[in-house]
Amino acid sequence: MAHARFMDLSFRHAVEIRHDAAALDEPGVWVVVATFEGALTCVRFAQAAPAVRPVARPVARWVPLGGEWTSSLGAAAYQRGVQEVRRRVAAGTVYQVNLCRVLSQPLAADADLDALSLLLLRANPAPYAARVHLPEASLDLVCASPEAFLLRAGDRLESRPIKGTAASVEAMLTKDYAENVMIVDLVRNDLSQVCRAGSISVDALCAPEGHPGLVHLVSRVSGQLRPGATWADILQASFPPGSVSGAPKSSALATIGDLEPVPRGPYCGAIGFVDNDRGRAELAVGIRTFWAEDDDQGRRWLRFGAGAGITWGSEPAAEWAETELKAARLVGLASGRVRG
């Protein structure tokens, strides 16, 4: 089982809120949330570093959501999307596309996601779990991500893409391993744009990693940053994460725009911190993430995303089932159908 811990990024003393990547090269500690569509929020704090601790204040018990979740793509529409991706693969315009859907449930105005965060911390620990509650920046989310988008220590930059998900290692398909290798090549190319020539290394390839209810294949790609490389350079080269977009990335993003009816928001974006005082950064891929959002009518919603990597070898019903597997435990916990 992967090592789990928790970051409480819900500080109450924001010094500065910015929406440009240049902020991330300035001194201080910055909490970062980037939507899949590229909207960037950087919040600087006076305290020295993000806390790795549970929420400190008293929190009421999470009240399970009893209603039905709606999906931006139902089973039939999602499977038609899989077939369309396969047609585009056959035509040679794309090799792999991560096709996603967003689940939604009405949320009471006074619902406190701190309680949901603590429930997930107990019942679904994750390596990059985080709670972000920043009313000043309209951010209210709970992340239980197993995937590192970018880890930085000094001039060392690392990404740990996940491709391949099943209930067990034995249930992994040849397709799962092929997907992972394809995305590793993409990540190598992304990092090479900002790293020293010859420094890119694949430190692990398709390593099985256990999480509650499922197993992932995880690879590790690293490199040494070129002198003068800025965070704007790094994000321009690597965002959005290859594992949740596809290959080639530009063609995959065009396909996602054609097939997905709603924005992903922080789901599949980046969530974490940049600590320039210590030369460290940790940005997770925003998967396994709940977020609260108000619609145009002022109604509050809890949202959660799930997706799967589609290639020529994809079977539509199996890909739909993979999205259900990824959502089952966390949505079940939020709804009270899975015991915490």
mmCIF file of C-alpha atoms in Angstrom:
data_model
loop_
_atom_site.group_PDB
_atom_site.id
_atom_site.type_symbol
_atom_site.label_atom_id
_atom_site.label_comp_id
_atom_site.label_asym_id
_atom_site.label_seq_id
_atom_site.Cartn_x
_atom_site.Cartn_y
_atom_site.Cartn_z
ATOM 1 C CA MET A 1 0.000 0.000 0.000
ATOM 2 C CA ALA A 2 1.296 3.466 -0.880
ATOM 3 C CA HIS A 3 2.465 5.703 1.961
ATOM 4 C CA ALA A 4 -0.275 8.114 3.001
ATOM 5 C CA ARG A 5 -0.259 11.479 4.697
ATOM 6 C CA PHE A 6 -2.276 14.676 4.729
ATOM 7 C CA MET A 7 -1.695 18.354 3.917
ATOM 8 C CA ASP A 8 -3.932 20.961 5.478
ATOM 9 C CA LEU A 9 -3.687 23.850 3.025
ATOM 10 C CA SER A 10 -6.651 25.705 4.536
ATOM 11 C CA PHE A 11 -4.783 28.588 6.088
ATOM 12 C CA ARG A 12 -6.628 31.633 7.329
ATOM 13 C CA HIS A 13 -3.948 34.285 6.882
ATOM 14 C CA ALA A 14 -3.471 34.773 3.171
ATOM 15 C CA VAL A 15 -1.023 37.547 2.359
ATOM 16 C CA GLU A 16 -1.493 37.633 -1.402
ATOM 17 C CA ILE A 17 -3.627 36.003 -4.106
ATOM 18 C CA ARG A 18 -2.263 35.842 -7.643
ATOM 19 C CA HIS A 19 -3.322 34.201 -10.890
ATOM 20 C CA ASP A 20 -0.024 34.222 -12.775
ATOM 21 C CA ALA A 21 2.732 31.624 -12.734
ATOM 22 C CA ALA A 22 5.365 34.320 -12.155
ATOM 23 C CA ALA A 23 4.209 34.439 -8.532
ATOM 24 C CA LEU A 24 5.618 30.971 -7.975
ATOM 25 C CA ASP A 25 9.197 32.207 -8.418
ATOM 26 C CA GLU A 26 8.823 34.793 -5.661
ATOM 27 C CA PRO A 27 9.763 34.165 -2.008
ATOM 28 C CA GLY A 28 7.373 32.496 0.382
ATOM 29 C CA VAL A 29 5.012 29.564 0.514
ATOM 30 C CA TRP A 30 2.336 29.410 -2.168
ATOM 31 C CA VAL A 31 -0.690 27.136 -2.182
ATOM 32 C CA VAL A 32 -1.475 26.269 -5.786
ATOM 33 C CA VAL A 33 -4.709 25.142 -7.417
ATOM 34 C CA ALA A 34 -4.855 24.958 -11.210
ATOM 35 C CA THR A 35 -7.953 23.834 -13.067
ATOM 36 C CA PHE A 36 -7.584 21.418 -15.950
ATOM 37 C CA GLU A 37 -8.590 24.293 -18.233
ATOM 38 C CA GLY A 38 -5.603 26.325 -17.004
ATOM 39 C CA ALA A 39 -7.049 28.803 -14.497
ATOM 40 C CA LEU A 40 -4.286 29.231 -11.913
ATOM 41 C CA THR A 41 -4.719 30.393 -8.318
ATOM 42 C CA CYS A 42 -1.625 31.016 -6.181
ATOM 43 C CA VAL A 43 -2.085 32.041 -2.547
ATOM 44 C CA ARG A 44 0.880 33.180 -0.432
ATOM 45 C CA PHE A 45 0.889 32.801 3.333
ATOM 46 C CA ALA A 46 2.820 34.330 6.167
ATOM 47 C CA GLN A 47 3.506 31.057 7.953
ATOM 48 C CA ALA A 48 6.575 29.104 7.039
ATOM 49 C CA ALA A 49 5.278 25.916 5.428
ATOM 50 C CA PRO A 50 2.136 23.939 4.619
ATOM 51 C CA ALA A 51 1.053 21.857 7.572
ATOM 52 C CA VAL A 52 1.093 18.091 7.314
ATOM 53 C CA ARG A 53 -1.609 17.465 9.898
ATOM 54 C CA PRO A 54 -5.328 16.852 10.267
ATOM 55 C CA VAL A 55 -7.706 19.772 10.514
ATOM 56 C CA ALA A 56 -7.114 21.170 14.003
ATOM 57 C CA ARG A 57 -10.460 22.738 14.845
ATOM 58 C CA PRO A 58 -13.482 20.724 16.044
ATOM 59 C CA VAL A 59 -15.423 19.356 13.108
ATOM 60 C CA ALA A 60 -18.958 17.973 13.031
ATOM 61 C CA ARG A 61 -19.531 14.489 11.642
ATOM 62 C CA TRP A 62 -20.036 14.315 7.870
ATOM 63 C CA VAL A 63 -23.722 13.867 7.022
ATOM 64 C CA PRO A 64 -23.925 11.371 4.133
ATOM 65 C CA LEU A 65 -25.483 12.658 0.928
ATOM 66 C CA GLY A 66 -28.664 10.718 0.315
ATOM 67 C CA GLY A 67 -29.614 11.876 -3.172
ATOM 68 C CA GLU A 68 -28.691 10.532 -6.572
ATOM 69 C CA TRP A 69 -25.504 11.616 -8.292
ATOM 70 C CA THR A 70 -25.895 12.898 -11.834
ATOM 71 C CA SER A 71 -23.169 12.368 -14.417
ATOM 72 C CA SER A 72 -22.105 14.757 -17.162
ATOM 73 C CA LEU A 73 -21.870 11.674 -19.405
ATOM 74 C CA GLY A 74 -24.186 8.726 -18.848
ATOM 75 C CA ALA A 75 -23.155 5.168 -19.670
ATOM 76 C CA ALA A 76 -24.390 5.271 -23.268
ATOM 77 C CA ALA A 77 -22.874 8.693 -24.000
ATOM 78 C CA TYR A 78 -19.575 7.742 -22.408
ATOM 79 C CA GLN A 79 -19.337 4.551 -24.437
ATOM 80 C CA ARG A 80 -20.116 6.497 -27.611
ATOM 81 C CA GLY A 81 -17.226 8.763 -26.652
ATOM 82 C CA VAL A 82 -14.943 5.749 -26.331
ATOM 83 C CA GLN A 83 -15.938 4.640 -29.830
ATOM 84 C CA GLU A 84 -15.236 8.122 -31.182
ATOM 85 C CA VAL A 85 -11.758 8.112 -29.610
ATOM 86 C CA ARG A 86 -11.127 4.713 -31.205
ATOM 87 C CA ARG A 87 -12.176 6.148 -34.587
ATOM 88 C CA ARG A 88 -9.713 8.995 -34.160
ATOM 89 C CA VAL A 89 -6.966 6.562 -33.184
ATOM 90 C CA ALA A 90 -7.708 4.537 -36.324
ATOM 91 C CA ALA A 91 -7.481 7.751 -38.352
ATOM 92 C CA GLY A 92 -4.083 8.507 -36.835
ATOM 93 C CA THR A 93 -5.004 11.837 -35.231
ATOM 94 C CA VAL A 94 -4.438 10.681 -31.651
ATOM 95 C CA TYR A 95 -3.034 7.652 -29.807
ATOM 96 C CA GLN A 96 -4.630 7.944 -26.382
ATOM 97 C CA VAL A 97 -7.264 10.179 -24.776
ATOM 98 C CA ASN A 98 -8.280 10.347 -21.131
ATOM 99 C CA LEU A 99 -12.079 10.596 -21.324
ATOM 100 C CA CYS A 100 -13.717 11.881 -18.136
ATOM 101 C CA ARG A 101 -17.101 12.592 -16.622
ATOM 102 C CA VAL A 102 -18.115 14.768 -13.690
ATOM 103 C CA LEU A 103 -20.523 13.520 -11.017
ATOM 104 C CA SER A 104 -22.656 16.064 -9.158
ATOM 105 C CA GLN A 105 -24.892 16.106 -6.102
ATOM 106 C CA PRO A 106 -26.701 19.059 -4.444
ATOM 107 C CA LEU A 107 -24.873 20.233 -1.317
ATOM 108 C CA ALA A 108 -26.380 22.015 1.658
ATOM 109 C CA ALA A 109 -25.228 25.603 2.028
ATOM 110 C CA ASP A 110 -23.808 24.873 5.495
ATOM 111 C CA ALA A 111 -22.116 21.565 4.628
ATOM 112 C CA ASP A 112 -18.518 21.584 5.896
ATOM 113 C CA LEU A 113 -16.030 19.780 3.683
ATOM 114 C CA ASP A 114 -13.620 19.595 6.633
ATOM 115 C CA ALA A 115 -15.820 16.749 7.866
ATOM 116 C CA LEU A 116 -15.622 14.983 4.508
ATOM 117 C CA SER A 117 -11.871 15.509 4.510
ATOM 118 C CA LEU A 118 -11.473 13.796 7.873
ATOM 119 C CA LEU A 119 -13.710 10.935 6.758
ATOM 120 C CA LEU A 120 -11.501 10.331 3.715
ATOM 121 C CA LEU A 121 -8.355 10.686 5.810
ATOM 122 C CA ARG A 122 -9.541 7.765 7.955
ATOM 123 C CA ALA A 123 -11.207 5.615 5.324
ATOM 124 C CA ASN A 124 -9.264 6.375 2.131
ATOM 125 C CA PRO A 125 -5.731 7.572 3.006
ATOM 126 C CA ALA A 126 -3.796 8.802 -0.011
ATOM 127 C CA PRO A 127 -0.187 9.868 -0.700
ATOM 128 C CA TYR A 128 -1.208 13.383 -1.770
ATOM 129 C CA ALA A 129 -4.308 13.950 0.323
ATOM 130 C CA ALA A 130 -5.077 17.609 0.944
ATOM 131 C CA ARG A 131 -7.759 19.961 2.177
ATOM 132 C CA VAL A 132 -7.966 23.384 0.547
ATOM 133 C CA HIS A 133 -10.446 25.862 1.991
ATOM 134 C CA LEU A 134 -9.668 29.407 0.915
ATOM 135 C CA PRO A 135 -12.834 31.521 0.816
ATOM 136 C CA GLU A 136 -10.791 34.523 -0.337
ATOM 137 C CA ALA A 137 -9.976 32.616 -3.519
ATOM 138 C CA SER A 138 -13.326 30.761 -3.831
ATOM 139 C CA LEU A 139 -11.611 27.407 -3.287
ATOM 140 C CA ASP A 140 -13.264 24.628 -1.275
ATOM 141 C CA LEU A 141 -12.022 21.139 -2.091
ATOM 142 C CA VAL A 142 -10.913 17.805 -0.678
ATOM 143 C CA CYS A 143 -8.206 15.893 -2.520
ATOM 144 C CA ALA A 144 -7.378 12.203 -2.062
ATOM 145 C CA SER A 145 -4.979 11.998 -4.978
ATOM 146 C CA PRO A 146 -2.605 9.053 -5.380
ATOM 147 C CA GLU A 147 -0.646 10.784 -8.165
ATOM 148 C CA ALA A 148 2.254 13.253 -8.109
ATOM 149 C CA PHE A 149 2.225 15.676 -11.025
ATOM 150 C CA LEU A 150 5.419 17.547 -10.121
ATOM 151 C CA LEU A 151 7.772 17.116 -7.162
ATOM 152 C CA ARG A 152 10.663 19.543 -6.851
ATOM 153 C CA ALA A 153 13.687 19.547 -4.561
ATOM 154 C CA GLY A 154 16.208 22.205 -5.566
ATOM 155 C CA ASP A 155 16.831 21.735 -9.274
ATOM 156 C CA ARG A 156 15.517 18.151 -9.324
ATOM 157 C CA LEU A 157 12.084 17.786 -10.929
ATOM 158 C CA GLU A 158 10.090 14.551 -10.832
ATOM 159 C CA SER A 159 6.720 13.357 -12.130
ATOM 160 C CA ARG A 160 4.983 10.106 -11.198
ATOM 161 C CA PRO A 161 2.337 9.389 -13.852
ATOM 162 C CA ILE A 162 -0.346 6.783 -13.215
ATOM 163 C CA LYS A 163 -1.816 4.795 -16.071
ATOM 164 C CA GLY A 164 -3.397 1.400 -15.545
ATOM 165 C CA THR A 165 -6.087 0.778 -12.951
ATOM 166 C CA ALA A 166 -7.658 -2.503 -11.874
ATOM 167 C CA ALA A 167 -9.046 -4.234 -8.817
ATOM 168 C CA SER A 168 -5.808 -6.258 -8.556
ATOM 169 C CA VAL A 169 -2.443 -6.617 -10.282
ATOM 170 C CA GLU A 170 -3.667 -9.882 -11.802
ATOM 171 C CA ALA A 171 -6.569 -8.038 -13.436
ATOM 172 C CA MET A 172 -4.267 -5.612 -15.300
ATOM 173 C CA LEU A 173 -4.432 -5.912 -19.082
ATOM 174 C CA THR A 174 -1.654 -5.610 -21.646
ATOM 175 C CA LYS A 175 -3.376 -2.379 -22.643
ATOM 176 C CA ASP A 176 -2.756 -0.958 -19.142
ATOM 177 C CA TYR A 177 1.000 -1.419 -19.429
ATOM 178 C CA ALA A 178 1.039 -0.042 -22.980
ATOM 179 C CA GLU A 179 -0.863 3.068 -21.815
ATOM 180 C CA ASN A 180 1.637 3.674 -19.051
ATOM 181 C CA VAL A 181 4.657 3.392 -21.333
ATOM 182 C CA MET A 182 3.035 5.767 -23.821
ATOM 183 C CA ILE A 183 2.446 8.415 -21.165
ATOM 184 C CA VAL A 184 5.960 7.952 -19.750
ATOM 185 C CA ASP A 185 7.307 8.894 -23.188
ATOM 186 C CA LEU A 186 5.068 11.974 -23.172
ATOM 187 C CA VAL A 187 6.235 13.001 -19.686
ATOM 188 C CA ARG A 188 9.877 12.487 -20.691
ATOM 189 C CA ASN A 189 9.298 14.859 -23.586
ATOM 190 C CA ASP A 190 7.528 17.416 -21.360
ATOM 191 C CA LEU A 191 10.324 17.477 -18.781
ATOM 192 C CA SER A 192 13.044 17.581 -21.443
ATOM 193 C CA GLN A 193 11.823 21.038 -22.447
ATOM 194 C CA VAL A 194 12.966 22.495 -19.103
ATOM 195 C CA CYS A 195 15.657 20.029 -17.954
ATOM 196 C CA ARG A 196 19.326 19.667 -18.790
ATOM 197 C CA ALA A 197 20.087 17.578 -21.866
ATOM 198 C CA GLY A 198 20.804 13.977 -20.893
ATOM 199 C CA SER A 199 19.405 14.320 -17.369
ATOM 200 C CA ILE A 200 15.979 12.747 -17.969
ATOM 201 C CA SER A 201 15.700 9.372 -16.238
ATOM 202 C CA VAL A 202 12.919 6.799 -15.917
ATOM 203 C CA ASP A 203 13.460 5.723 -12.319
ATOM 204 C CA ALA A 204 10.546 3.260 -12.195
ATOM 205 C CA LEU A 205 8.313 1.855 -14.918
ATOM 206 C CA CYS A 206 4.838 0.362 -14.402
ATOM 207 C CA ALA A 207 5.361 -0.323 -10.699
ATOM 208 C CA PRO A 208 2.181 -1.674 -9.051
ATOM 209 C CA GLU A 209 0.933 0.508 -6.211
ATOM 210 C CA GLY A 210 -1.977 -0.468 -3.953
ATOM 211 C CA HIS A 211 -4.683 1.939 -2.802
ATOM 212 C CA PRO A 212 -8.015 1.315 -1.057
ATOM 213 C CA GLY A 213 -10.123 -0.759 -3.423
ATOM 214 C CA LEU A 214 -7.799 -0.754 -6.432
ATOM 215 C CA VAL A 215 -4.269 -0.996 -7.826
ATOM 216 C CA HIS A 216 -2.450 1.467 -10.100
ATOM 217 C CA LEU A 217 0.609 1.193 -12.316
ATOM 218 C CA VAL A 218 2.939 4.062 -11.407
ATOM 219 C CA SER A 219 6.091 5.244 -13.188
ATOM 220 C CA ARG A 220 8.663 7.806 -12.088
ATOM 221 C CA VAL A 221 10.382 10.238 -14.443
ATOM 222 C CA SER A 222 12.931 12.809 -13.268
ATOM 223 C CA GLY A 223 15.375 15.387 -14.565
ATOM 224 C CA GLN A 224 17.651 18.270 -13.524
ATOM 225 C CA LEU A 225 16.217 21.698 -14.277
ATOM 226 C CA ARG A 226 18.136 23.968 -16.616
ATOM 227 C CA PRO A 227 19.552 27.139 -15.032
ATOM 228 C CA GLY A 228 17.017 29.933 -15.243
ATOM 229 C CA ALA A 229 13.987 27.685 -15.789
ATOM 230 C CA THR A 230 10.971 29.401 -14.210
ATOM 231 C CA TRP A 231 7.703 28.001 -12.937
ATOM 232 C CA ALA A 232 6.008 29.570 -15.949
ATOM 233 C CA ASP A 233 8.387 27.541 -18.141
ATOM 234 C CA ILE A 234 7.738 24.354 -16.165
ATOM 235 C CA LEU A 235 3.959 24.651 -16.305
ATOM 236 C CA GLN A 236 3.951 25.640 -19.962
ATOM 237 C CA ALA A 237 5.981 22.511 -20.764
ATOM 238 C CA SER A 238 4.062 20.036 -18.624
ATOM 239 C CA PHE A 239 0.499 21.235 -17.953
ATOM 240 C CA PRO A 240 -2.069 19.741 -18.058
ATOM 241 C CA PRO A 241 -0.634 16.441 -16.812
ATOM 242 C CA GLY A 242 -0.123 13.922 -19.585
ATOM 243 C CA SER A 243 -1.730 11.061 -17.671
ATOM 244 C CA VAL A 244 -5.100 12.851 -17.626
ATOM 245 C CA SER A 245 -4.958 14.331 -21.116
ATOM 246 C CA GLY A 246 -3.406 11.900 -23.606
ATOM 247 C CA ALA A 247 -0.961 11.657 -26.484
ATOM 248 C CA PRO A 248 -0.146 13.611 -28.513
ATOM 249 C CA LYS A 249 -1.268 16.117 -25.900
ATOM 250 C CA SER A 250 -2.537 18.763 -28.332
ATOM 251 C CA SER A 251 -4.697 16.269 -30.235
ATOM 252 C CA ALA A 252 -5.931 14.704 -26.999
ATOM 253 C CA LEU A 253 -6.976 18.091 -25.626
ATOM 254 C CA ALA A 254 -8.872 18.868 -28.832
ATOM 255 C CA THR A 255 -10.691 15.534 -28.545
ATOM 256 C CA ILE A 256 -11.523 16.180 -24.883
ATOM 257 C CA GLY A 257 -12.967 19.543 -25.874
ATOM 258 C CA ASP A 258 -15.135 17.858 -28.488
ATOM 259 C CA LEU A 259 -16.431 15.021 -26.298
ATOM 260 C CA GLU A 260 -16.704 16.271 -22.700
ATOM 261 C CA PRO A 261 -19.755 18.513 -22.152
ATOM 262 C CA VAL A 262 -18.613 20.302 -18.963
ATOM 263 C CA PRO A 263 -15.313 21.751 -17.684
ATOM 264 C CA ARG A 264 -13.286 19.526 -15.362
ATOM 265 C CA GLY A 265 -12.355 22.380 -13.018
ATOM 266 C CA PRO A 266 -9.792 21.354 -10.363
ATOM 267 C CA TYR A 267 -10.355 17.699 -11.272
ATOM 268 C CA CYS A 268 -7.321 16.604 -13.337
ATOM 269 C CA GLY A 269 -5.637 19.933 -12.639
ATOM 270 C CA ALA A 270 -2.894 20.522 -10.059
ATOM 271 C CA ILE A 271 -3.195 20.876 -6.272
ATOM 272 C CA GLY A 272 -0.384 21.469 -3.797
ATOM 273 C CA PHE A 273 2.271 23.960 -2.743
ATOM 274 C CA VAL A 274 5.463 25.680 -3.821
ATOM 275 C CA ASP A 275 7.810 26.522 -0.930
ATOM 276 C CA ASN A 276 10.516 28.826 -2.261
ATOM 277 C CA ASP A 277 11.987 29.338 1.208
ATOM 278 C CA ARG A 278 13.074 25.680 1.234
ATOM 279 C CA GLY A 279 13.389 25.017 -2.492
ATOM 280 C CA ARG A 280 10.571 22.461 -2.421
ATOM 281 C CA ALA A 281 7.347 21.936 -4.300
ATOM 282 C CA GLU A 282 4.675 19.271 -4.382
ATOM 283 C CA LEU A 283 1.850 19.383 -6.895
ATOM 284 C CA ALA A 284 -0.566 16.466 -7.142
ATOM 285 C CA VAL A 285 -2.728 15.604 -10.110
ATOM 286 C CA GLY A 286 -6.205 16.600 -8.954
ATOM 287 C CA ILE A 287 -7.807 13.186 -9.284
ATOM 288 C CA ARG A 288 -9.976 11.562 -6.566
ATOM 289 C CA THR A 289 -11.048 15.082 -5.703
ATOM 290 C CA PHE A 290 -14.316 16.539 -4.413
ATOM 291 C CA TRP A 291 -15.000 20.238 -4.824
ATOM 292 C CA ALA A 292 -17.866 22.537 -3.905
ATOM 293 C CA GLU A 293 -19.173 24.857 -6.579
ATOM 294 C CA ASP A 294 -22.060 27.320 -6.917
ATOM 295 C CA ASP A 295 -24.075 27.413 -10.123
ATOM 296 C CA ASP A 296 -25.613 30.474 -11.807
ATOM 297 C CA GLN A 297 -28.762 30.093 -9.702
ATOM 298 C CA GLY A 298 -26.813 30.163 -6.450
ATOM 299 C CA ARG A 299 -27.243 26.446 -5.766
ATOM 300 C CA ARG A 300 -24.284 24.687 -4.169
ATOM 301 C CA TRP A 301 -23.024 21.415 -5.638
ATOM 302 C CA LEU A 302 -20.508 18.787 -4.648
ATOM 303 C CA ARG A 303 -18.649 17.481 -7.670
ATOM 304 C CA PHE A 304 -16.342 14.524 -8.287
ATOM 305 C CA GLY A 305 -14.632 13.390 -11.492
ATOM 306 C CA ALA A 306 -13.752 9.987 -12.898
ATOM 307 C CA GLY A 307 -12.137 8.968 -16.169
ATOM 308 C CA ALA A 308 -10.226 6.330 -18.089
ATOM 309 C CA GLY A 309 -7.491 6.240 -20.710
ATOM 310 C CA ILE A 310 -8.868 5.291 -24.121
ATOM 311 C CA THR A 311 -6.766 3.630 -26.819
ATOM 312 C CA TRP A 312 -7.488 1.506 -29.881
ATOM 313 C CA GLY A 313 -7.624 -1.548 -27.609
ATOM 314 C CA SER A 314 -10.358 -0.065 -25.405
ATOM 315 C CA GLU A 315 -13.677 -1.828 -24.933
ATOM 316 C CA PRO A 316 -16.401 0.772 -24.240
ATOM 317 C CA ALA A 317 -18.228 -1.106 -21.481
ATOM 318 C CA ALA A 318 -14.938 -1.929 -19.728
ATOM 319 C CA GLU A 319 -13.823 1.711 -19.799
ATOM 320 C CA TRP A 320 -17.141 2.810 -18.301
ATOM 321 C CA ALA A 321 -16.658 0.160 -15.611
ATOM 322 C CA GLU A 322 -13.187 1.571 -14.867
ATOM 323 C CA THR A 323 -14.676 5.014 -14.194
ATOM 324 C CA GLU A 324 -17.172 3.380 -11.841
ATOM 325 C CA LEU A 325 -14.376 1.536 -10.029
ATOM 326 C CA LYS A 326 -12.447 4.774 -9.527
ATOM 327 C CA ALA A 327 -15.506 6.565 -8.166
ATOM 328 C CA ALA A 328 -17.060 3.732 -6.152
ATOM 329 C CA ARG A 329 -15.213 4.018 -2.852
ATOM 330 C CA LEU A 330 -14.978 7.780 -2.523
ATOM 331 C CA VAL A 331 -18.485 8.542 -3.764
ATOM 332 C CA GLY A 332 -19.675 5.676 -1.588
ATOM 333 C CA LEU A 333 -18.036 7.222 1.464
ATOM 334 C CA ALA A 334 -19.559 10.642 0.748
ATOM 335 C CA SER A 335 -22.973 9.015 0.269
ATOM 336 C CA GLY A 336 -22.792 6.682 3.264
ATOM 337 C CA ARG A 337 -22.952 3.548 1.111
ATOM 338 C CA VAL A 338 -19.393 2.607 2.047
ATOM 339 C CA ARG A 339 -18.633 2.485 5.757
ATOM 340 C CA GLY A 340 -15.824 4.688 6.982
#
